[in-house]
PDB file of C-alpha atoms in Angstrom:
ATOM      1  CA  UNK Z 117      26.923 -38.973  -1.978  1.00  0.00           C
ATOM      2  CA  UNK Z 118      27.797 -35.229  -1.900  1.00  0.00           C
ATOM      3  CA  UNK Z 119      24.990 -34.602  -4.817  1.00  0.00           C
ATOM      4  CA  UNK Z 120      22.471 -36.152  -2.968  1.00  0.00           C
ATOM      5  CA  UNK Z 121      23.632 -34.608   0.151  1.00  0.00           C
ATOM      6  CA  UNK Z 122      22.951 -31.283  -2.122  1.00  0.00           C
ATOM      7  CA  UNK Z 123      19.613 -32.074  -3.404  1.00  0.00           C
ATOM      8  CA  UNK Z 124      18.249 -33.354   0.149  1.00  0.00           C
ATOM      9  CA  UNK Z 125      19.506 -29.956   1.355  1.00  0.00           C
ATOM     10  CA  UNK Z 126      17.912 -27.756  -1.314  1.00  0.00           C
ATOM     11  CA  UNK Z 127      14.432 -29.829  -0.586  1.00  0.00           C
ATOM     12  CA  UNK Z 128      14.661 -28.604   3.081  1.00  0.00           C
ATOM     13  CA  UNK Z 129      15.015 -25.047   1.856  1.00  0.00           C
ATOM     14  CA  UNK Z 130      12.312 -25.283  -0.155  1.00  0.00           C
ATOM     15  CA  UNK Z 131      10.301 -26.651   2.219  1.00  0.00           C
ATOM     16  CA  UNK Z 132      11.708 -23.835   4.967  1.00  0.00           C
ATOM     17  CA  UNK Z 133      10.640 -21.566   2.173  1.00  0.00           C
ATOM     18  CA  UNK Z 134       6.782 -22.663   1.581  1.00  0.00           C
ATOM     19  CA  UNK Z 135       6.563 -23.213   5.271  1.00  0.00           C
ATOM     20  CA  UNK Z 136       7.226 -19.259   5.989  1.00  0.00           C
ATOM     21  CA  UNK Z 137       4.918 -18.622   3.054  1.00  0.00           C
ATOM     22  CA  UNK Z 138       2.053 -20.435   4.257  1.00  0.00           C
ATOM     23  CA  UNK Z 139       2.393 -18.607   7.845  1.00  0.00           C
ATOM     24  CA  UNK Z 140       3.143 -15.286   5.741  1.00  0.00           C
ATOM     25  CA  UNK Z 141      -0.097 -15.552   4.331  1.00  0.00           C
ATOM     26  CA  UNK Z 142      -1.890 -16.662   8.021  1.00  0.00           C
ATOM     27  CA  UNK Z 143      -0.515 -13.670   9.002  1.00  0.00           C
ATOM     28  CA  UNK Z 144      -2.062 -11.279   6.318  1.00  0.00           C
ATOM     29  CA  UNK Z 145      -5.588 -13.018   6.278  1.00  0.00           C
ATOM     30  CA  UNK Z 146      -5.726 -13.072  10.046  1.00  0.00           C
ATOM     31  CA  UNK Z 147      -4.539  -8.636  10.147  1.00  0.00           C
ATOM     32  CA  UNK Z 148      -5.238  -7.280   7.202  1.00  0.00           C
ATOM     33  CA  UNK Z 149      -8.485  -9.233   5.545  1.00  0.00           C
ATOM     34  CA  UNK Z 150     -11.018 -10.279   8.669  1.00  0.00           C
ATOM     35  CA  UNK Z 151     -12.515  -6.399   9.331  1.00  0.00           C
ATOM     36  CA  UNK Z 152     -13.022  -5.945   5.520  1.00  0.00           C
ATOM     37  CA  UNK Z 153     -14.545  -9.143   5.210  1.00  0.00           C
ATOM     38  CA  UNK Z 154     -16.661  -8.561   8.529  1.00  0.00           C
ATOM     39  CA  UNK Z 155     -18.059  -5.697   7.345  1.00  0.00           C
ATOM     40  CA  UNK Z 156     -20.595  -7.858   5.008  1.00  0.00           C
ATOM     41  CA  UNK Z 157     -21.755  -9.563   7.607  1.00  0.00           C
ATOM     42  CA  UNK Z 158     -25.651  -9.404   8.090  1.00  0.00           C
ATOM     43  CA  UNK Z 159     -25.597  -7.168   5.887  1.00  0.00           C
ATOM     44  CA  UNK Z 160     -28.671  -8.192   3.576  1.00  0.00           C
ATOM     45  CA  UNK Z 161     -30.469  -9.005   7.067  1.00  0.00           C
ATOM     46  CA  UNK Z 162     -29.781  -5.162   8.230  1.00  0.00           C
ATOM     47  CA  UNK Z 163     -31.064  -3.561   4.979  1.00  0.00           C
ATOM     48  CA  UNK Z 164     -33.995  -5.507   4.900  1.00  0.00           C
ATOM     49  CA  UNK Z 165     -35.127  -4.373   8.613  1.00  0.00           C
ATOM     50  CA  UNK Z 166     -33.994  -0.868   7.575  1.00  0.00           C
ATOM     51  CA  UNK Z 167     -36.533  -1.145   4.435  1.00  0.00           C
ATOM     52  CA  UNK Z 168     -39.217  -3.015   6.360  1.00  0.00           C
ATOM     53  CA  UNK Z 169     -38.899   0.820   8.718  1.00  0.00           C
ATOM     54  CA  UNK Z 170     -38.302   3.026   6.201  1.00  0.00           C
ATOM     55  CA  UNK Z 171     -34.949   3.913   6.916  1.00  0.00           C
ATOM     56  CA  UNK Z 172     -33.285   4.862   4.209  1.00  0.00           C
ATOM     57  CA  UNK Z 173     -30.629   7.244   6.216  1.00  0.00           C
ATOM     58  CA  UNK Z 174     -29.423   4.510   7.339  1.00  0.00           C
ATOM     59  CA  UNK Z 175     -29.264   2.188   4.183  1.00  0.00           C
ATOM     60  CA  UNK Z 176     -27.173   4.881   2.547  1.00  0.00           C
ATOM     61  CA  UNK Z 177     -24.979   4.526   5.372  1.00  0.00           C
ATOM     62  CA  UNK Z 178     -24.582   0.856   4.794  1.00  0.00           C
ATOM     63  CA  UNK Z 179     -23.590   1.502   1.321  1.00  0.00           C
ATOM     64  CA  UNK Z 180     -21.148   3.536   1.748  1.00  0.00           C
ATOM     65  CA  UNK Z 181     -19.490   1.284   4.499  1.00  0.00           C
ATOM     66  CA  UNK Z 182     -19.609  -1.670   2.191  1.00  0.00           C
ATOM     67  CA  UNK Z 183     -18.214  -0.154  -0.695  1.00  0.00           C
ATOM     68  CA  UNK Z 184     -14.916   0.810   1.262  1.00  0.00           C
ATOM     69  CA  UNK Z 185     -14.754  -2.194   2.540  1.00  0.00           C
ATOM     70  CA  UNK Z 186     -14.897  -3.277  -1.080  1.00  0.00           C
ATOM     71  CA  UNK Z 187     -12.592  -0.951  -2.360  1.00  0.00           C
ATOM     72  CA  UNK Z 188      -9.913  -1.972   0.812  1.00  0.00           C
ATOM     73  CA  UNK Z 189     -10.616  -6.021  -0.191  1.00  0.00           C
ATOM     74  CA  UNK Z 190      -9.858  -4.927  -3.813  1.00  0.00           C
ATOM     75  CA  UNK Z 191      -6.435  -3.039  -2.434  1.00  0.00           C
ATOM     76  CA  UNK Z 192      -5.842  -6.450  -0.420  1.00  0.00           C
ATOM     77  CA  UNK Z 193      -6.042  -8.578  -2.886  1.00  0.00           C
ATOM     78  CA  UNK Z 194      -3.354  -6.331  -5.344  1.00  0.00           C
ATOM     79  CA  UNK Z 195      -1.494  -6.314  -2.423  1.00  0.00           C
ATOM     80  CA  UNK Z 196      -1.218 -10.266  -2.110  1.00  0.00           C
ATOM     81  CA  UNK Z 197      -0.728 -10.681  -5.933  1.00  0.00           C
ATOM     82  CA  UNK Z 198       1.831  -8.430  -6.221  1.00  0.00           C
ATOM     83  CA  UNK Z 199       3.756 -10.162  -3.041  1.00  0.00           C
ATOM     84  CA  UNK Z 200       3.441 -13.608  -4.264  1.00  0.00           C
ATOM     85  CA  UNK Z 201       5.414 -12.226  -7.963  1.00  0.00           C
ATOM     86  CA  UNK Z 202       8.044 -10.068  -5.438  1.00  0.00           C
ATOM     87  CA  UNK Z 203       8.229 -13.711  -3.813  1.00  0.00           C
ATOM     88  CA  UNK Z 204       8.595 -15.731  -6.575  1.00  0.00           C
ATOM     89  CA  UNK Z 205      10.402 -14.209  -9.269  1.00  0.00           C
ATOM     90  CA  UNK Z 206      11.254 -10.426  -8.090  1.00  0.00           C
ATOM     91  CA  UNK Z 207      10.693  -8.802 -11.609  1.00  0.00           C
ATOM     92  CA  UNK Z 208      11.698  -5.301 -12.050  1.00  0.00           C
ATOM     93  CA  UNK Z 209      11.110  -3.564 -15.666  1.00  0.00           C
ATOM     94  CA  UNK Z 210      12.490   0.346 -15.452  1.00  0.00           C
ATOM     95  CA  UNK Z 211      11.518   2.806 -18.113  1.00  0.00           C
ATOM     96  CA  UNK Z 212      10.672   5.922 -18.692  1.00  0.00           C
ATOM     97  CA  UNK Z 213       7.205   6.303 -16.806  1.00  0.00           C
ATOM     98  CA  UNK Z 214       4.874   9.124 -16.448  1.00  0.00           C
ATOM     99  CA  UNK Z 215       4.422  10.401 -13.221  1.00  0.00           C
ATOM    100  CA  UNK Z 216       0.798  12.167 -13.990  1.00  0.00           C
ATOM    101  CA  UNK Z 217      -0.483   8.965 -15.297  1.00  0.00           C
ATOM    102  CA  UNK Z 218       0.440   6.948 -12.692  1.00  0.00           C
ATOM    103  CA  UNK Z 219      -0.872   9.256  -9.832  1.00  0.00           C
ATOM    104  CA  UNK Z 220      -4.454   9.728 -11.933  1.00  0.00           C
ATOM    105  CA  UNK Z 221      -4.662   6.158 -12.351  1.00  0.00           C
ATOM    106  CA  UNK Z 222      -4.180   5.848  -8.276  1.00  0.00           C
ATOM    107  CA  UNK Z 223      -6.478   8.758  -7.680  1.00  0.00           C
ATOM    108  CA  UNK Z 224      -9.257   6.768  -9.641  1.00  0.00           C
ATOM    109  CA  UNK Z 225      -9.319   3.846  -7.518  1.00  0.00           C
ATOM    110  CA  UNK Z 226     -10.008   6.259  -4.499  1.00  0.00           C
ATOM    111  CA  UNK Z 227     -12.191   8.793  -6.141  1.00  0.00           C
ATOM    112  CA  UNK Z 228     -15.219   7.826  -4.013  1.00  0.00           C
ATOM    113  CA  UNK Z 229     -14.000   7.576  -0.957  1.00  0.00           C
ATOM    114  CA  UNK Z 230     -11.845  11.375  -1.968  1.00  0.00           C
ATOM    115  CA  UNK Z 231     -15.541  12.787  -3.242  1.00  0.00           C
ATOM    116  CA  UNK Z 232     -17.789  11.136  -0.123  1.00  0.00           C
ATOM    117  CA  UNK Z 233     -15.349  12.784   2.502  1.00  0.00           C
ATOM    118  CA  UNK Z 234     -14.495  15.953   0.257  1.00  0.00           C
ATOM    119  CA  UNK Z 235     -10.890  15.716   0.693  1.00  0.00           C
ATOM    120  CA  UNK Z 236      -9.018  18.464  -1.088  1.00  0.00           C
ATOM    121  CA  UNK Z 237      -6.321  16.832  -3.379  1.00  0.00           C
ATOM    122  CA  UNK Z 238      -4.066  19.580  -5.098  1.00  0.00           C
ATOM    123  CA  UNK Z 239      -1.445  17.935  -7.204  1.00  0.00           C
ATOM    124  CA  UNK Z 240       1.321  20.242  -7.207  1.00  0.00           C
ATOM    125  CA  UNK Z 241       4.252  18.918  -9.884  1.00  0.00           C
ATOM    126  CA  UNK Z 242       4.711  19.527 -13.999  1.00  0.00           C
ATOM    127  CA  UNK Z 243       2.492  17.173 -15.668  1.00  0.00           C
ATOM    128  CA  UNK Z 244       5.373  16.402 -17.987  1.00  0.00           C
ATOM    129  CA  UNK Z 245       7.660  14.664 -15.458  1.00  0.00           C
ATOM    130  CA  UNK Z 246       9.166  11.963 -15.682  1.00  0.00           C
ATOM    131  CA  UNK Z 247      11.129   8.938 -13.753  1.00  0.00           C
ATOM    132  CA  UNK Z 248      13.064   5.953 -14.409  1.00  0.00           C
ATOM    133  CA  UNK Z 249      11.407   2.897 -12.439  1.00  0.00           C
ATOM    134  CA  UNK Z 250       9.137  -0.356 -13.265  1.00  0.00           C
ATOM    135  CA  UNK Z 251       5.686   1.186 -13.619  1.00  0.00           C
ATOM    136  CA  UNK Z 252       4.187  -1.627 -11.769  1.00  0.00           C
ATOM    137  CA  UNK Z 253       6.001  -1.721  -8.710  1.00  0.00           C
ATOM    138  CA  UNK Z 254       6.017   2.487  -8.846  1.00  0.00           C
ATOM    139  CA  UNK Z 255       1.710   1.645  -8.891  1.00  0.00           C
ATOM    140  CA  UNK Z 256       1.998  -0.238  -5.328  1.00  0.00           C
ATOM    141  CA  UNK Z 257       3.916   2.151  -3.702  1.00  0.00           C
ATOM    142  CA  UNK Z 258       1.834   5.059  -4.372  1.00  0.00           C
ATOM    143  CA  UNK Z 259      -1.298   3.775  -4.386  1.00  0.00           C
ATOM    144  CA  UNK Z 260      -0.442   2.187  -0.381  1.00  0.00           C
ATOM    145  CA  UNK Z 261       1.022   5.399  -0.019  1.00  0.00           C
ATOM    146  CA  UNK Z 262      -2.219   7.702  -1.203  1.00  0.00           C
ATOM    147  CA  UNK Z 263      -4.690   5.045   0.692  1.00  0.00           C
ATOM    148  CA  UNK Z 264      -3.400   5.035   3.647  1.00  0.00           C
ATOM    149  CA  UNK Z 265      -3.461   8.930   3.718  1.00  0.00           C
ATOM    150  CA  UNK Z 266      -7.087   8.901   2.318  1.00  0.00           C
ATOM    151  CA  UNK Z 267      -7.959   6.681   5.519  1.00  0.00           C
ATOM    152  CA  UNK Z 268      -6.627   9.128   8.058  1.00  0.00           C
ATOM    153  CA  UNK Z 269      -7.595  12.161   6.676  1.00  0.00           C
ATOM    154  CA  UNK Z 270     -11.107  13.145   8.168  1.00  0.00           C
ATOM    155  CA  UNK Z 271     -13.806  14.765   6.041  1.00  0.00           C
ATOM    156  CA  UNK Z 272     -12.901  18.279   3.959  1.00  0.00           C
ATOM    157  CA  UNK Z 273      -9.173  17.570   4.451  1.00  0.00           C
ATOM    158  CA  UNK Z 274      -6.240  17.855   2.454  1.00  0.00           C
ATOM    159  CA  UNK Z 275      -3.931  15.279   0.366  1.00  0.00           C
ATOM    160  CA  UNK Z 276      -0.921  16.783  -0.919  1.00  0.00           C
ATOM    161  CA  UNK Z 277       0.980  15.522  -4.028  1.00  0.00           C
ATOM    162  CA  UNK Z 278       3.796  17.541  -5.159  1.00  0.00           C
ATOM    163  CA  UNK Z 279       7.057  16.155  -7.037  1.00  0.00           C
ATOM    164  CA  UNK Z 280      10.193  18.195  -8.990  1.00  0.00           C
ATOM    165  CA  UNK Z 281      13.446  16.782 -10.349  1.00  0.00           C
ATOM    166  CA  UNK Z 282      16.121  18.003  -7.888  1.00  0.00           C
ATOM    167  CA  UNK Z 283      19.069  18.490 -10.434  1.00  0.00           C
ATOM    168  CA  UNK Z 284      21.023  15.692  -8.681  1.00  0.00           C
ATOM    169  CA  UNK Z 285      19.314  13.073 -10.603  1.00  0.00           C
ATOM    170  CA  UNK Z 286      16.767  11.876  -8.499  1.00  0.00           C
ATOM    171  CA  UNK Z 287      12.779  11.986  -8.932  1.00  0.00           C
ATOM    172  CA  UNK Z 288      11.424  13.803  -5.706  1.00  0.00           C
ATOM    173  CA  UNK Z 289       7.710  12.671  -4.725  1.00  0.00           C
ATOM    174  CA  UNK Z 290       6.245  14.186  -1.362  1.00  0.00           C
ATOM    175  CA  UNK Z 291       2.811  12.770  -0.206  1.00  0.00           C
ATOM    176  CA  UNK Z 292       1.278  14.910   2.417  1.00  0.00           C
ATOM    177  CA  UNK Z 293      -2.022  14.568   4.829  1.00  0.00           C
ATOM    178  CA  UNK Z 294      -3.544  16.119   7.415  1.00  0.00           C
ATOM    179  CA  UNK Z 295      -4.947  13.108   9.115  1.00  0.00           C
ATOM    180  CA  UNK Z 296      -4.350  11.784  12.693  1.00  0.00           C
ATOM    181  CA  UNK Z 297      -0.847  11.536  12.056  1.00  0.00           C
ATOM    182  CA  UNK Z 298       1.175   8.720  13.807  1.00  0.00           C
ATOM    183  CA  UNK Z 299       2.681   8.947  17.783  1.00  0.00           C
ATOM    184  CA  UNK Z 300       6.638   8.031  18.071  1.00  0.00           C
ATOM    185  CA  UNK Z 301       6.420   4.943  18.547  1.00  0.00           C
ATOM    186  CA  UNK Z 302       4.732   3.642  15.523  1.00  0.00           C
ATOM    187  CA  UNK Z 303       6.706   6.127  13.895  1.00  0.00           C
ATOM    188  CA  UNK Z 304      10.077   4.536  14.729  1.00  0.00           C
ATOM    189  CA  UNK Z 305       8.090   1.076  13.484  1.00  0.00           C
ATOM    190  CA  UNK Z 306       7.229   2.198  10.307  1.00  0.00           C
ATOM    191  CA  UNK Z 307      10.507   3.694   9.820  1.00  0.00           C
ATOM    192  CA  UNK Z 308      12.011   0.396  10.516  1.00  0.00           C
ATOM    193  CA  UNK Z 309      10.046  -1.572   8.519  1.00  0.00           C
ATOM    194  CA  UNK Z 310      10.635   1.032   5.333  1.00  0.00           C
ATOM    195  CA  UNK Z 311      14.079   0.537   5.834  1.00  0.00           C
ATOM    196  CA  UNK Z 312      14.172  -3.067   6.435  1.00  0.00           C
ATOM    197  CA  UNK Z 313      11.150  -4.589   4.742  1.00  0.00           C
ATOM    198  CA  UNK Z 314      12.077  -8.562   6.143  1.00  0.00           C
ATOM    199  CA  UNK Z 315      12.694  -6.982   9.629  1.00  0.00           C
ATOM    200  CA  UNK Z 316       9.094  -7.702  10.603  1.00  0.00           C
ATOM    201  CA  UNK Z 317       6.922  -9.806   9.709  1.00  0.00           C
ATOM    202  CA  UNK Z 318       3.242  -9.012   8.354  1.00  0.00           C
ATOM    203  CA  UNK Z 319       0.672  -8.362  11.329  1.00  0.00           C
ATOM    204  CA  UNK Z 320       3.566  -8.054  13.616  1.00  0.00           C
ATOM    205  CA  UNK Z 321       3.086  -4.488  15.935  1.00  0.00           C
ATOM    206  CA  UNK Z 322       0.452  -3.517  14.230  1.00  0.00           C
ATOM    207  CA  UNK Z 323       1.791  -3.605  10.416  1.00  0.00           C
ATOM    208  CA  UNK Z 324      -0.423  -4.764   7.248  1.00  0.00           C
ATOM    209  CA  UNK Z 325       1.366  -6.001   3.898  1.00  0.00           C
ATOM    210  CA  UNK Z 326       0.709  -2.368   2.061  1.00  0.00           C
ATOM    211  CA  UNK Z 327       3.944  -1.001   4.299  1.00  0.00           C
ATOM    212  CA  UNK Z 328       6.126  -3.916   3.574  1.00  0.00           C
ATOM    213  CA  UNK Z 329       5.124  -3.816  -0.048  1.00  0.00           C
ATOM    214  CA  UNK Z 330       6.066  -0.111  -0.358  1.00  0.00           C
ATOM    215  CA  UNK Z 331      10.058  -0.863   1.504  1.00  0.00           C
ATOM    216  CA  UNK Z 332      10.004  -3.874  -0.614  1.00  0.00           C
ATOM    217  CA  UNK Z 333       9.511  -1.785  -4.702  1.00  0.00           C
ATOM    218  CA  UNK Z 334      11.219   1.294  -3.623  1.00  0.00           C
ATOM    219  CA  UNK Z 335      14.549  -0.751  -2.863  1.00  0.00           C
ATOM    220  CA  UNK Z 336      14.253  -2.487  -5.751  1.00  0.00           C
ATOM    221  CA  UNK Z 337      13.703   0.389  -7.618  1.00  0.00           C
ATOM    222  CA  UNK Z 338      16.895   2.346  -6.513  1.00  0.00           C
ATOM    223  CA  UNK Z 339      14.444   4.221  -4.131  1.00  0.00           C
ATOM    224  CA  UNK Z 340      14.956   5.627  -0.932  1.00  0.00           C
ATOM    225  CA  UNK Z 341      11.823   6.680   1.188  1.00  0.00           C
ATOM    226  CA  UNK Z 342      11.744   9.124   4.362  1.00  0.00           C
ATOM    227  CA  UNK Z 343       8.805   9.991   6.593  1.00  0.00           C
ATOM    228  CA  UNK Z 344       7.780  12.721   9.025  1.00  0.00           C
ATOM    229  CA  UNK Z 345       5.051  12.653  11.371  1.00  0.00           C
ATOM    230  CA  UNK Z 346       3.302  13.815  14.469  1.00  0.00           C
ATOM    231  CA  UNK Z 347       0.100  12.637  15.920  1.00  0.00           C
ATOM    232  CA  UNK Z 348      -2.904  14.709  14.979  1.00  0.00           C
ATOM    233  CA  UNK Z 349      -0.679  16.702  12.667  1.00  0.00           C
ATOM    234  CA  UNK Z 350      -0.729  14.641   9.740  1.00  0.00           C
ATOM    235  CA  UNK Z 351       2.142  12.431   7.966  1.00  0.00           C
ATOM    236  CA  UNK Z 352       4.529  13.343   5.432  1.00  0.00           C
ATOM    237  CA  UNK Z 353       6.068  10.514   3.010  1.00  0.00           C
ATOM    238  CA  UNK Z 354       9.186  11.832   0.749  1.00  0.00           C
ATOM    239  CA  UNK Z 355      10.296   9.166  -1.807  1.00  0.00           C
ATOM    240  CA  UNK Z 356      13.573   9.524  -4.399  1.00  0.00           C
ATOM    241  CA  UNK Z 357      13.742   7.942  -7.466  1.00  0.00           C
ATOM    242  CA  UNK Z 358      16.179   8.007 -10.232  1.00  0.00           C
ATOM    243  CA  UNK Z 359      15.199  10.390 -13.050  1.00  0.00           C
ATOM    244  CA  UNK Z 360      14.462   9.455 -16.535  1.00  0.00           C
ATOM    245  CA  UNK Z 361      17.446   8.053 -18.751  1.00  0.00           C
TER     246      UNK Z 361
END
C-alpha cells in the first residue's frame, strides 16, 4: 500500500512538473518570441511595393530590421535549448576556459548589429586569462549579458569589456554600456531576479528568459553577479568567478 501510495505521489509531481513547463514555455513564446516573429510579417508584400517604386532606401531598411530580428530568434531559440537541459538534467562541466575565446566567439554573433550601429567595443583584460567554469553555461551568460547591452546602446556608443584576476581567487568580468540605462524600479527587479532566478517567473514584470538564464549558470557556476545602473546613464554588470585550478 505505502509503495503505491509512493509511486501515485511521484506521478503527481511529475505531472505538477510538466504542467509548470508547459505554462513556462506559454510564457516565453507569448514575451519573448511574438515581436521577433512579427517583424516578418508582410514582409515580401512590402519589398515588392518598395521595388515596384524604386525604393531601395527603404528596402535596405527592411533588411536590416529582419536580420536582427533573425539574429534575436536565433538568441531565443539558444535561450530555450539551453533551459530545457538546465531543466532536465542541470549539467555543469568546469575547466579551465579561455576568457578571450569565449568573449570573441560572443562578439561574432553580434558583429553586425556592433558594425551597422558603430558601437565602440574596447576589450580591456590580458588575452591570456583564464577561469574555472563550464564553458557552455559561461557562453549564455555573456552572450545575454553583451546583447542586451548591444540593444540599448544607440549608434557610435560604447561596450566595455574589461576582466583581471583579483588575487582572492575569483575571475572579475565587468560589462559596461552607455545605453538608456534602467530606472529603479526595474533595477530592484532585475536585481531580484539575478539573485533569485525561480523568484519570477518568465514574462512576469517585464522579464524575458535571457535574465533568468544568466542567475540560473552563474549560481551554478560558483558565480556571484552585481549590477549598477541609472537611466540614460548606461548599465554596469560585474560577475565573479572562481579562477583557474
Amino acid at each position: 500500500m505505502n509503495q503505491s501510495y509512493r509511486k501515485i505521489k511521484i506521478a503527481n509531481q511529475e505531472i505538477l512538473h510538466f504542467n509548470k513547463l508547459r505554462e513556462f514555455f506559454y510564457n516565453i513564446i507569448a514575451h519573448d518570441i511574438r515581436q521577433p516573429v512579427s517583424a516578418f510579417h508582410g514582409v515580401s508584400d512590402t519589398i515588392i511595393h518598395y521595388l515596384n517604386t524604386k525604393n531601395y532606401t527603404k528596402i535596405s531598411t527592411i533588411a536590416l530590421a529582419v536580420d536582427e530580428s533573425a539574429q534575436t530568434l536565433q538568441v531565443l531559440l539558444d535561450n530555450l535549448l539551453q533551459w530545457g537541459i538546465y531543466g532536465r538534467e542541470k549539467p555543469n562541466n568546469p575547466e579551465n576556459i579561455s576568457l578571450d575565446l569565449i568573449i570573441n566567439e560572443t562578439l561574432k554573433i553580434y558583429r553586425f548589429t556592433i558594425d551597422r550601429k558603430s558601437i565602440h567595443v574596447p576589450l580591456l583584460y590580458n588575452k591570456n586569462l583564464m577561469l574555472f567554469a563550464d564553458k557552455h553555461g559561461i557562453f549564455v551568460v555573456l552572450r545575454n549579458l553583451i546583447g542586451n547591452a548591444i540593444k540599448s546602446i544607440k549608434n557610435n556608443g560604447n561596450l566595455i569589456i574589461e576582466a583581471y584576476d583579483d588575487s582572492q581567487n575569483q575571475i572579475v568580468i565587468k560589462i559596461s554600456d552607455n545605453g538608456v540605462g534602467m530606472d529603479e524600479d526595474t533595477l530592484a527587479i532585475v536585481r531580484q531576479v539575478l539573485k533569485q532566478p525561480d523568484s519570477v517567473k518568465p514574462g512576469e514584470r517585464g522579464m524575458g528568459l535571457g535574465l533568468f538564464l544568466i542567475g540560473h549558470f552563474v549560481k551554478q557556476n560558483n558565480g556571484e553577479i552585481e549590477v549598477r545602473s541609472s537611466l540614460n546613464k548606461g548599465a554596469s554588470f560585474i560577475l565573479r568567478f572562481p579562477s583557474p585550478q
